[in-house]
Short mmCIF file of C-alpha atoms in Angstrom, two decimals:
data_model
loop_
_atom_site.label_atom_id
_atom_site.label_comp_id
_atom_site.label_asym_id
_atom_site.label_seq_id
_atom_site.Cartn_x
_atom_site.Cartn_y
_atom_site.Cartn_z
CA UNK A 1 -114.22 -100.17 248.51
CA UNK A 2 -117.32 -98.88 249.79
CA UNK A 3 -118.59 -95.62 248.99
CA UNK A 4 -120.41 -93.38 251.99
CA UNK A 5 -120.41 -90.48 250.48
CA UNK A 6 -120.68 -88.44 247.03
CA UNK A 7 -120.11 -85.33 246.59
CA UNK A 8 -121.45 -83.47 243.64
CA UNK A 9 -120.70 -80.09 242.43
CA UNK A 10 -124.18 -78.31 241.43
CA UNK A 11 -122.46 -75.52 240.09
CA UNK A 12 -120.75 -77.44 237.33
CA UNK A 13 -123.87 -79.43 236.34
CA UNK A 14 -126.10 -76.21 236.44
CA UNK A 15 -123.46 -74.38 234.22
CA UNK A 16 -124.24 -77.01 231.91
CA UNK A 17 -126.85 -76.66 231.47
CA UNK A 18 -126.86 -73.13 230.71
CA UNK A 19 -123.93 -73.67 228.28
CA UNK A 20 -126.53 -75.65 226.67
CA UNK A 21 -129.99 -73.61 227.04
CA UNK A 22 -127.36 -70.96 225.81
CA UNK A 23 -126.04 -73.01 222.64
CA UNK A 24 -129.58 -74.15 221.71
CA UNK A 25 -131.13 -70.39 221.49
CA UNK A 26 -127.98 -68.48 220.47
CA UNK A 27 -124.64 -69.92 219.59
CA UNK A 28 -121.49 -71.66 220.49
CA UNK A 29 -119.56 -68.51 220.82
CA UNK A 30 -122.27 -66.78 222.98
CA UNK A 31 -122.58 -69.84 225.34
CA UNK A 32 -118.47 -70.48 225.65
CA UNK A 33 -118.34 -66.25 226.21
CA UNK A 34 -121.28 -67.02 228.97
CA UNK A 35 -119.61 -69.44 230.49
CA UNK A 36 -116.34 -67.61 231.02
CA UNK A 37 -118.48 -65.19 232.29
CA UNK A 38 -120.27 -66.59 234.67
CA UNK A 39 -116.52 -68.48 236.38
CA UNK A 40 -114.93 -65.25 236.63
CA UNK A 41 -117.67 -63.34 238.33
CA UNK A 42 -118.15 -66.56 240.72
CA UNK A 43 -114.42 -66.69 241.45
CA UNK A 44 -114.57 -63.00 242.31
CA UNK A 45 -117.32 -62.46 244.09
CA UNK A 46 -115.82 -65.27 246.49
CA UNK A 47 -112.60 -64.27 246.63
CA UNK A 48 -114.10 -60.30 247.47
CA UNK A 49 -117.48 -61.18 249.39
CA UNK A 50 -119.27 -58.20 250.67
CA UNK A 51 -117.13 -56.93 253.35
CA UNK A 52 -114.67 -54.08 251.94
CA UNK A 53 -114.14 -51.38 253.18
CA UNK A 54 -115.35 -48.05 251.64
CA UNK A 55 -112.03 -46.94 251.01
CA UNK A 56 -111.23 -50.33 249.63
CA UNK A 57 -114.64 -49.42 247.15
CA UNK A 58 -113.88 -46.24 246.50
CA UNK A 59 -109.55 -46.63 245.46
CA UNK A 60 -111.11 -49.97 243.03
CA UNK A 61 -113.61 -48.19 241.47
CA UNK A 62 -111.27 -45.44 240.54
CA UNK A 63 -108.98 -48.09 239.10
CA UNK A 64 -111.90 -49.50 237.63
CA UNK A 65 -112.84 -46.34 235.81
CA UNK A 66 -108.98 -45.23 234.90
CA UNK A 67 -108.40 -49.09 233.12
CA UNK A 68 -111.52 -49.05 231.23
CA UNK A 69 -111.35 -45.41 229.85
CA UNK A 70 -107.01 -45.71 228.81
CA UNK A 71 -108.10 -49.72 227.56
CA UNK A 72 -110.72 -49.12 225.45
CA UNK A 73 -108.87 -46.11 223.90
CA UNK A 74 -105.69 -48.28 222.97
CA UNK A 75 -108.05 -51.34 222.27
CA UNK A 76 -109.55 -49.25 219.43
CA UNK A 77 -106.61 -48.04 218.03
CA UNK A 78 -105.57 -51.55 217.74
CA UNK A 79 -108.04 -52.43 216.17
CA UNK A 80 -108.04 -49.84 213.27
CA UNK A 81 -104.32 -50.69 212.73
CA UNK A 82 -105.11 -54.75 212.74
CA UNK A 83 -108.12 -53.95 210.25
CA UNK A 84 -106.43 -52.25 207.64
CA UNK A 85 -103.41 -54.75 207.74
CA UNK A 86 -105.76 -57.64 207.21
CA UNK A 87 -107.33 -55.58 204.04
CA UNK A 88 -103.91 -54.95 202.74
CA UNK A 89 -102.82 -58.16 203.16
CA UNK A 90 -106.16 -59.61 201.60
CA UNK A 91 -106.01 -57.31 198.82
CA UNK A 92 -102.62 -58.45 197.54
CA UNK A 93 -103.93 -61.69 197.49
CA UNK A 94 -106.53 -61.19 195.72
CA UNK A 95 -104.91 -58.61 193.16
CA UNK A 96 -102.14 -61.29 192.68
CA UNK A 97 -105.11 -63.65 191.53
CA UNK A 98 -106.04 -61.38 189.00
CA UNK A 99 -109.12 -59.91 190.89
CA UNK A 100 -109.77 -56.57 189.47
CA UNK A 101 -113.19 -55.65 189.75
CA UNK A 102 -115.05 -54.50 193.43
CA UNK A 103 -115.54 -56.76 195.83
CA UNK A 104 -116.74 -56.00 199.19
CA UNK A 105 -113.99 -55.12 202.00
CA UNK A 106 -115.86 -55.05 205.21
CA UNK A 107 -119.58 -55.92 205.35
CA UNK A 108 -119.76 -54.50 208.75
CA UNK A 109 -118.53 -51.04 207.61
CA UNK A 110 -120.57 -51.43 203.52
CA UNK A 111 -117.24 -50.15 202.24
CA UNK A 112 -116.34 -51.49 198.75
CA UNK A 113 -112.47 -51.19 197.21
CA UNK A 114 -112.52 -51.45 193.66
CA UNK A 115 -108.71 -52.97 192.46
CA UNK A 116 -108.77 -51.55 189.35
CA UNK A 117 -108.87 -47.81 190.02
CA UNK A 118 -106.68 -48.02 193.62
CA UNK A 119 -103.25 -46.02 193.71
CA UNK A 120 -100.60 -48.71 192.88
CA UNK A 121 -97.78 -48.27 195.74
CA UNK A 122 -94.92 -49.83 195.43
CA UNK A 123 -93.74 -53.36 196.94
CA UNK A 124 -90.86 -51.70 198.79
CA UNK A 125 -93.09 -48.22 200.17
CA UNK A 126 -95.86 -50.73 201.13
CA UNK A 127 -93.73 -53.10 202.68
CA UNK A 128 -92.30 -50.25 204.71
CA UNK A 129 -95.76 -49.42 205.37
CA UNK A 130 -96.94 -52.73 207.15
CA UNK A 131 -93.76 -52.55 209.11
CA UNK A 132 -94.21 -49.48 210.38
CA UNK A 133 -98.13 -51.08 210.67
CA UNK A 134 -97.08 -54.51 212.54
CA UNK A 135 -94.25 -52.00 214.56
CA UNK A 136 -97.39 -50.61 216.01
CA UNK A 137 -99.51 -52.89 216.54
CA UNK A 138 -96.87 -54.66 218.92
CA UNK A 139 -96.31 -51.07 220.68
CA UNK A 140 -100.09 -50.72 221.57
CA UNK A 141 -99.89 -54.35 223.00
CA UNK A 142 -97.67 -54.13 225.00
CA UNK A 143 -99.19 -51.18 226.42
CA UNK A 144 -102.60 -52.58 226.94
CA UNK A 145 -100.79 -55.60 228.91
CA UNK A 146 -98.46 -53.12 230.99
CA UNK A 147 -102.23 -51.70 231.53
CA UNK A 148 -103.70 -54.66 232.58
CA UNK A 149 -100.96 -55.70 234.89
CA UNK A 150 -101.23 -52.31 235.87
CA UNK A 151 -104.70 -52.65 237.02
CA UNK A 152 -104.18 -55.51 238.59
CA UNK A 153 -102.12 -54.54 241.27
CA UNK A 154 -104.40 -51.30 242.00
CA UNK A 155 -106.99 -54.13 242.78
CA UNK A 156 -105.07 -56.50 245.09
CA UNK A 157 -103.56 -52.99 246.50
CA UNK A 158 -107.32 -52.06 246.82
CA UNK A 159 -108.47 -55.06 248.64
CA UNK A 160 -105.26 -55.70 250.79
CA UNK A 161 -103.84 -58.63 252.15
CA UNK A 162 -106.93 -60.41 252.78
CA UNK A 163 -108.55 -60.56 249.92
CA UNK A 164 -105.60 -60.85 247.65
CA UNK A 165 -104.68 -64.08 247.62
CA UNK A 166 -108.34 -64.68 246.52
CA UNK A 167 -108.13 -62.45 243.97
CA UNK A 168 -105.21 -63.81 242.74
CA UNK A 169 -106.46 -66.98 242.41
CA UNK A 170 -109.67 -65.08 240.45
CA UNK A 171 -107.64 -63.61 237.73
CA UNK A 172 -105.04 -66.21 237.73
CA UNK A 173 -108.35 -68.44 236.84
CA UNK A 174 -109.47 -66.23 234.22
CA UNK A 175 -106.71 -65.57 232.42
CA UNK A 176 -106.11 -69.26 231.82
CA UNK A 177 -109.36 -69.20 230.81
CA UNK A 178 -109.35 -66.38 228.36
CA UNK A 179 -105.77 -65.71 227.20
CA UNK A 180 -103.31 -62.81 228.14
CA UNK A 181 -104.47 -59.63 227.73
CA UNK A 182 -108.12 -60.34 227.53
CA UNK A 183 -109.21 -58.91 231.04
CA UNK A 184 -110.31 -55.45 228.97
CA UNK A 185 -112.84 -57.55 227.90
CA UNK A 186 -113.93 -59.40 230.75
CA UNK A 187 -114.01 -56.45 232.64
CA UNK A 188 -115.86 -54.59 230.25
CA UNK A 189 -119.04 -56.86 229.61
CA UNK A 190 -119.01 -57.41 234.01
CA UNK A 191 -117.82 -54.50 235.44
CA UNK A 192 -115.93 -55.22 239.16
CA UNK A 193 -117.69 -52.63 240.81
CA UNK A 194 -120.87 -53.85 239.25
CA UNK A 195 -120.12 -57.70 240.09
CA UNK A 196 -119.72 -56.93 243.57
CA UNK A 197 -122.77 -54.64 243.85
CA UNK A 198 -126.72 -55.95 244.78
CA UNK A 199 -129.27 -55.75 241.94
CA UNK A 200 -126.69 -55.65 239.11
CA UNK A 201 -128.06 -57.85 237.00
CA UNK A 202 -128.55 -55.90 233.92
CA UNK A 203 -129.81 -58.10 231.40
CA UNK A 204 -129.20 -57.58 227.47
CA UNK A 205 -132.82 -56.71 226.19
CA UNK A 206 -133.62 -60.01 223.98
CA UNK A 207 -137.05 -61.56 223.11
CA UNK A 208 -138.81 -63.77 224.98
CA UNK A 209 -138.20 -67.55 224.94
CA UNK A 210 -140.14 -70.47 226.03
CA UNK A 211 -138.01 -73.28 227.78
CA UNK A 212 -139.44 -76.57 226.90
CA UNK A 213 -139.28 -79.84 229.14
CA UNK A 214 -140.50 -83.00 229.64
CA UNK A 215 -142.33 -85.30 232.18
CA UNK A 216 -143.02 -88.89 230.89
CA UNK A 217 -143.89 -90.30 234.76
CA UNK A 218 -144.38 -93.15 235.95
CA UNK A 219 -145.80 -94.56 239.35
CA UNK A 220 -142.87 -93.78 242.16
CA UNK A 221 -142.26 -89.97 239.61
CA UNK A 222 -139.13 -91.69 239.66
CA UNK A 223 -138.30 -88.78 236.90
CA UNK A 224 -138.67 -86.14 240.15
CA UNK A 225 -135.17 -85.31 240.62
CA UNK A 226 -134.39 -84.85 236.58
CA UNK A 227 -137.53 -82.38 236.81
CA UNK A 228 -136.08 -80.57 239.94
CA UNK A 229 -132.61 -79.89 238.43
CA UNK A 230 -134.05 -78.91 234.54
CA UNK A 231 -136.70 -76.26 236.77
CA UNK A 232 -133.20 -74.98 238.46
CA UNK A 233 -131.67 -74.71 235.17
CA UNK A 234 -134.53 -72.70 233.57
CA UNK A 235 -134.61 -70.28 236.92
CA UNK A 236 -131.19 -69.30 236.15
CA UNK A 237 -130.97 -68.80 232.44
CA UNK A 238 -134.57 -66.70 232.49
CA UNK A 239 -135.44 -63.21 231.83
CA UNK A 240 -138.33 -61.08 232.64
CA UNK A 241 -140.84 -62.75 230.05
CA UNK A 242 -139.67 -65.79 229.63
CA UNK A 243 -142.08 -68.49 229.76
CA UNK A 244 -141.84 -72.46 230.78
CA UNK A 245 -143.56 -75.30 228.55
CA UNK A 246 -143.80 -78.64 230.20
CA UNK A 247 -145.19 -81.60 228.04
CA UNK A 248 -146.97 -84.09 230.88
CA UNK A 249 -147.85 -87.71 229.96
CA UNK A 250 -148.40 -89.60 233.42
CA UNK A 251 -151.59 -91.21 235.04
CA UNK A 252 -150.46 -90.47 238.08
CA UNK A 253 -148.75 -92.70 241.05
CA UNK A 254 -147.43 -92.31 245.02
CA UNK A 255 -148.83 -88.94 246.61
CA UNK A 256 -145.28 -88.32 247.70
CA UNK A 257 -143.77 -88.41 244.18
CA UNK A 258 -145.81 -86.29 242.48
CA UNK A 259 -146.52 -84.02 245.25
CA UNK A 260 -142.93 -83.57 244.56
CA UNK A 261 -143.12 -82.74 241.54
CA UNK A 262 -145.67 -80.27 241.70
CA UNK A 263 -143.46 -78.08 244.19
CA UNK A 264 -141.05 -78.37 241.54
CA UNK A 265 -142.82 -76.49 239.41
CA UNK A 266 -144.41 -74.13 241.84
CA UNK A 267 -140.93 -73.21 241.80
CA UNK A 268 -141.15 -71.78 238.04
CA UNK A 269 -144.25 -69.83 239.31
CA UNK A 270 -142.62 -68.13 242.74
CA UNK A 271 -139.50 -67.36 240.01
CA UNK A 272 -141.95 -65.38 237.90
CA UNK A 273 -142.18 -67.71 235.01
CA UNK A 274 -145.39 -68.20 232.92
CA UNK A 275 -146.10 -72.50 233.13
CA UNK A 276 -147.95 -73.70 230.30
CA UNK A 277 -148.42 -77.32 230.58
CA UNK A 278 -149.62 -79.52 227.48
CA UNK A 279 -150.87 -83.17 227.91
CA UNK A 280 -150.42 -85.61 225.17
CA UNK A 281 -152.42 -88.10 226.43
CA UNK A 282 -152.70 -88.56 229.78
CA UNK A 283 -152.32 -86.26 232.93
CA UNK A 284 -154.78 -88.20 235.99
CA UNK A 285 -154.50 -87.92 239.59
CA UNK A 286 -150.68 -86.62 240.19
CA UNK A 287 -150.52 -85.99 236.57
CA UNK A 288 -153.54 -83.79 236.97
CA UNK A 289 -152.21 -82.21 240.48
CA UNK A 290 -149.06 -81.26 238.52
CA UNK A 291 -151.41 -79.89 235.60
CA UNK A 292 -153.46 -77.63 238.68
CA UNK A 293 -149.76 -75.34 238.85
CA UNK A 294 -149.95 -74.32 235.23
CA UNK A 295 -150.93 -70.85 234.44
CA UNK A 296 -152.53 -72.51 231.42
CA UNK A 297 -153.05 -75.57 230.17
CA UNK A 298 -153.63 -77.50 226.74
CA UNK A 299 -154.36 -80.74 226.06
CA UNK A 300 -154.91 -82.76 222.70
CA UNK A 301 -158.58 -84.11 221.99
CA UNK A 302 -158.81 -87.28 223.49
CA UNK A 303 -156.19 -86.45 226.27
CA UNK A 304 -157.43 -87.84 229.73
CA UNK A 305 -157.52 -85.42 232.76
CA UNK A 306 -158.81 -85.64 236.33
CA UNK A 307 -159.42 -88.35 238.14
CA UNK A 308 -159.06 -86.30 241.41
CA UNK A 309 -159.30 -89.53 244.12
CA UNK A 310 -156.88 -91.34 245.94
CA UNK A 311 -156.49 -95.26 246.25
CA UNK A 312 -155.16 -98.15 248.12
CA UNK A 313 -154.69 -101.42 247.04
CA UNK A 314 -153.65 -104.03 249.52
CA UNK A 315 -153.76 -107.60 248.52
CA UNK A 316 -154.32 -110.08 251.14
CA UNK A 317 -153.41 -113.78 251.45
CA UNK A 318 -154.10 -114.19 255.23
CA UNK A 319 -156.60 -117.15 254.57
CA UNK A 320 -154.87 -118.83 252.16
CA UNK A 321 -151.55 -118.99 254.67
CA UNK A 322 -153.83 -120.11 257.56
CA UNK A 323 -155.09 -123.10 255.02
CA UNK A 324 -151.27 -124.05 254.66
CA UNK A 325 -150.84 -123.74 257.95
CA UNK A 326 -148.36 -120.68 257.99
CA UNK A 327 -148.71 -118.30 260.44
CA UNK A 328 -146.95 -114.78 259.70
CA UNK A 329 -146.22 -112.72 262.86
CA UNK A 330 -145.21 -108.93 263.03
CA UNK A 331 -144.11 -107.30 266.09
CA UNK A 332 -145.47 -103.62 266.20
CA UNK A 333 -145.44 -100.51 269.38
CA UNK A 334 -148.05 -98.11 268.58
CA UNK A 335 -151.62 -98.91 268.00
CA UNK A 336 -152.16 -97.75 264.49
CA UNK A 337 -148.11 -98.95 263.35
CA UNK A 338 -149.81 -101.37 260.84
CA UNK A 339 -153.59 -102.19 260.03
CA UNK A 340 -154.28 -103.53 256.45
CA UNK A 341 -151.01 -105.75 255.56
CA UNK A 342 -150.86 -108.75 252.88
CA UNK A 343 -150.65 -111.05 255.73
CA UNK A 344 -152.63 -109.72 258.93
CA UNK A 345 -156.66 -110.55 259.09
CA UNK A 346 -158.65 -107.84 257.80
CA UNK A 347 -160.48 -105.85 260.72
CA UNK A 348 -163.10 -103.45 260.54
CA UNK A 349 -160.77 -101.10 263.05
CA UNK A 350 -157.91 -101.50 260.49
CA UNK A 351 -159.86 -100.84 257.63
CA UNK A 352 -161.88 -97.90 258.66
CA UNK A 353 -158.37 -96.87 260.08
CA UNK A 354 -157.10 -96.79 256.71
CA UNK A 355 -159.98 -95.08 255.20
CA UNK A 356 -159.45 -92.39 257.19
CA UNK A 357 -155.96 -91.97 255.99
CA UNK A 358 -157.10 -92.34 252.37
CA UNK A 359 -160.10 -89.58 252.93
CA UNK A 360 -157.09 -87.16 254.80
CA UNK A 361 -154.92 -87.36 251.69
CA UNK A 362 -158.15 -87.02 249.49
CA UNK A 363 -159.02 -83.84 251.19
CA UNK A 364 -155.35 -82.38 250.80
CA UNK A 365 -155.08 -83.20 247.50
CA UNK A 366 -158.99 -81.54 246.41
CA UNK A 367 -157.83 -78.24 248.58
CA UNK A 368 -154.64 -78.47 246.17
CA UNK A 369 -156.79 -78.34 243.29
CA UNK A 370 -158.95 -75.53 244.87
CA UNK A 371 -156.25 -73.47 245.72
CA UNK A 372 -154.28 -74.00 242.08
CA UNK A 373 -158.07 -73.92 239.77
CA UNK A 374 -160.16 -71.80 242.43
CA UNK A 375 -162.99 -71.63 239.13
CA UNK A 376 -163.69 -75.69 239.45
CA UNK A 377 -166.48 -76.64 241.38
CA UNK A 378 -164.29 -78.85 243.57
CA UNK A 379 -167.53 -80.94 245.06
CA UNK A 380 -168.44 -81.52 241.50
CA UNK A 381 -165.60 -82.63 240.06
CA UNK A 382 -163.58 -84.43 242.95
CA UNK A 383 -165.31 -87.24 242.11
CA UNK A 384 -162.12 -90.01 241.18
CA UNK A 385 -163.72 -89.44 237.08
CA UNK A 386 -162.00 -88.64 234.33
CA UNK A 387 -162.90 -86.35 231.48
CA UNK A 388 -161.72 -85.25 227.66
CA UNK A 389 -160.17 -82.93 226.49
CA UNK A 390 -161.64 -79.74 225.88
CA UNK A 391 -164.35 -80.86 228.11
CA UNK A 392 -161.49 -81.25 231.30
CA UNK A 393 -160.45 -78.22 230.47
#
């Protein structure tokens, strides 16, 4: 059956690839929590837009505010009850192996229990005890999901009929996602209000990281549309001082394809991203008009830059086909449709045609240059030559 048509989902592929810029520079856990993230604020902000009402604003943010302060408060209490059930329970264990010296209980909290000189309770006391314990723990669940579902319908009350179904289908989504009662938490590391809000993107202070790609080209930058979706990727996983490292190796190829590929990373530049570009071994022509976007760039000793020209090569076998007696005919409208072909006769209108075109692109390409390096001496170096390392540089 023939296929017309595909349809790809950007979202999903870009995700991935911040699940996996994510995984690389912090962990598994940080880059599935990111993730989660990331489809829960997408699912809302569709299903609310930017069209409620101020009351609408005003009764969610006071829901907002009411869940997060009566959550965290249970959450906490929870979560001394849960600790001290897991150090009882580890304790026992460890007593019952005959472990009576200290031993560290909680590195987080640099406590240290020592066996030997603890109060012995008795089985049937302590067992009462974690009861009592595991008794609470299930009352302060339930409470924090009667919470939740609590909150819930102060939203969809909040956003009316319109919107709910779309919120619905948000939380529905996200609970799936993260497990019953588990919205404390998604709420508090995204906020609602704060979701739905412009300029909200506070980002956790973290160092600076360079995000490192490559570019091995070849003649058509056939490797274009890899480049264009990896530069999309970095855009949306940077920070404020975050850089971008591309490692070139290409001796250029089609003006289209690498003109291409130097918007691409223009891109990086207009995002606010520092470009460093290194060369291994080879960036001429487009390699060297993709080099011209760099804020810096490095190159190994005998690297080859430059060779800022432009060339046509058109082979021609008119003579020989007129010695075999063929005769090759092409049917054109428009004067200049084709001049040099394999199989037309050269003439001196069709080749000084042609020159012309090759001059135009030569002229585009050296304003490029001029534009992107404005310390070159573009008449001195637009010369088609090649140079060396440090001495290109």
């Amino acid at each position: 059956k023939a296929q017309y048509l595909k349809v790809t989902h950007l979202n999903r592929k870009y995700d991935s690839y911040d699940y996996s810029l994510k995984l690389a520079t912090q962990s598994k856990a940080a880059a599935a929590a990111s993730y989660r993230k990331t489809s829960f604020e997408r699912a809302v902000d569709k299903a609310l837009a930017n069209d409620l009402p101020a009351s609408a604003w005003s009764e969610l943010q006071t829901a907002e505010s009411e869940f997060l302060k009566q959550g965290i408060e249970l959450a906490q209490k929870l979560q001394v009850l849960q600790t001290k059930l897991t150090q009882v329970t580890v304790d026992d264990e460890l007593r019952s192996m005959g472990l009576e010296t200290a031993y560290p209980l909680d590195p987080a909290t640099n406590e240290t229990a020592t066996n030997s000189n603890a109060t012995v309770v008795p089985p049937k006391k302590k067992k009462e005890a974690v009861t009592t314990a595991i008794k609470a723990c299930a009352e302060l669940t339930t409470k924090l999901q009667t919470l939740e579902l609590n909150f819930i319908k102060s939203v969809v009350q909040a956003v009316g009929p319109e919107h709910g179904p779309s919120v619905r289908a948000a939380l529905v989504g996200d609970v799936a996602a993260r497990g019953s009662g588990n919205l404390l938490l998604a709420i508090q590391e995204r906020p609602l209000t704060a979701l739905l809000s412009a300029g909200d993107d506070q980002a956790t202070a973290t160092p600076p990281r360079v995000f490192m790609t490559r570019f091995p080209g070849d003649t058509t930058a056939s490797q274009v549309e890899n480049l264009r979706e990896e530069v999309t990727a970095i855009i949306r996983a940077a920070k404020p001082g975050d850089e971008a490292l591309l490692v070139l190796q290409t001796g250029g190829g089609t003006v289209t394809g690498y003109g291409l590929a130097a918007a691409q990373l223009i891109r990086l530049k207009e995002a606010g991203l520092k470009l460093v570009i290194a060369v291994e071994q080879v960036a001429a022509s487009g390699g060297y008009m993709m080099c011209c976007v760099a804020d810096r760039i490095i190159a190994s000793p005998f690297a080859v830059l430059g060779s800022i020209g432009v060339i046509s090569d058109i082979p021609n076998v008119y003579e020989r086909l007129k010695k075999e007696g063929i005769e090759f005919q092409t049917v054109t409208a428009g004067k200049y449709k084709r001049t040099l072909t394999p199989t037309k006769k050269v003439t001196k209108e069709d080749f000084d045609k042609t020159k012309g075109d090759v001059e135009e692109i030569l002229t585009l390409f050296r304003d490029f240059v001029a534009q992107n390096r404005p310390q070159l001496d573009i008449e001195k170096v637009a010369t088609g030559e090649t140079w060396f390392g440090e001495a290109a540089l």
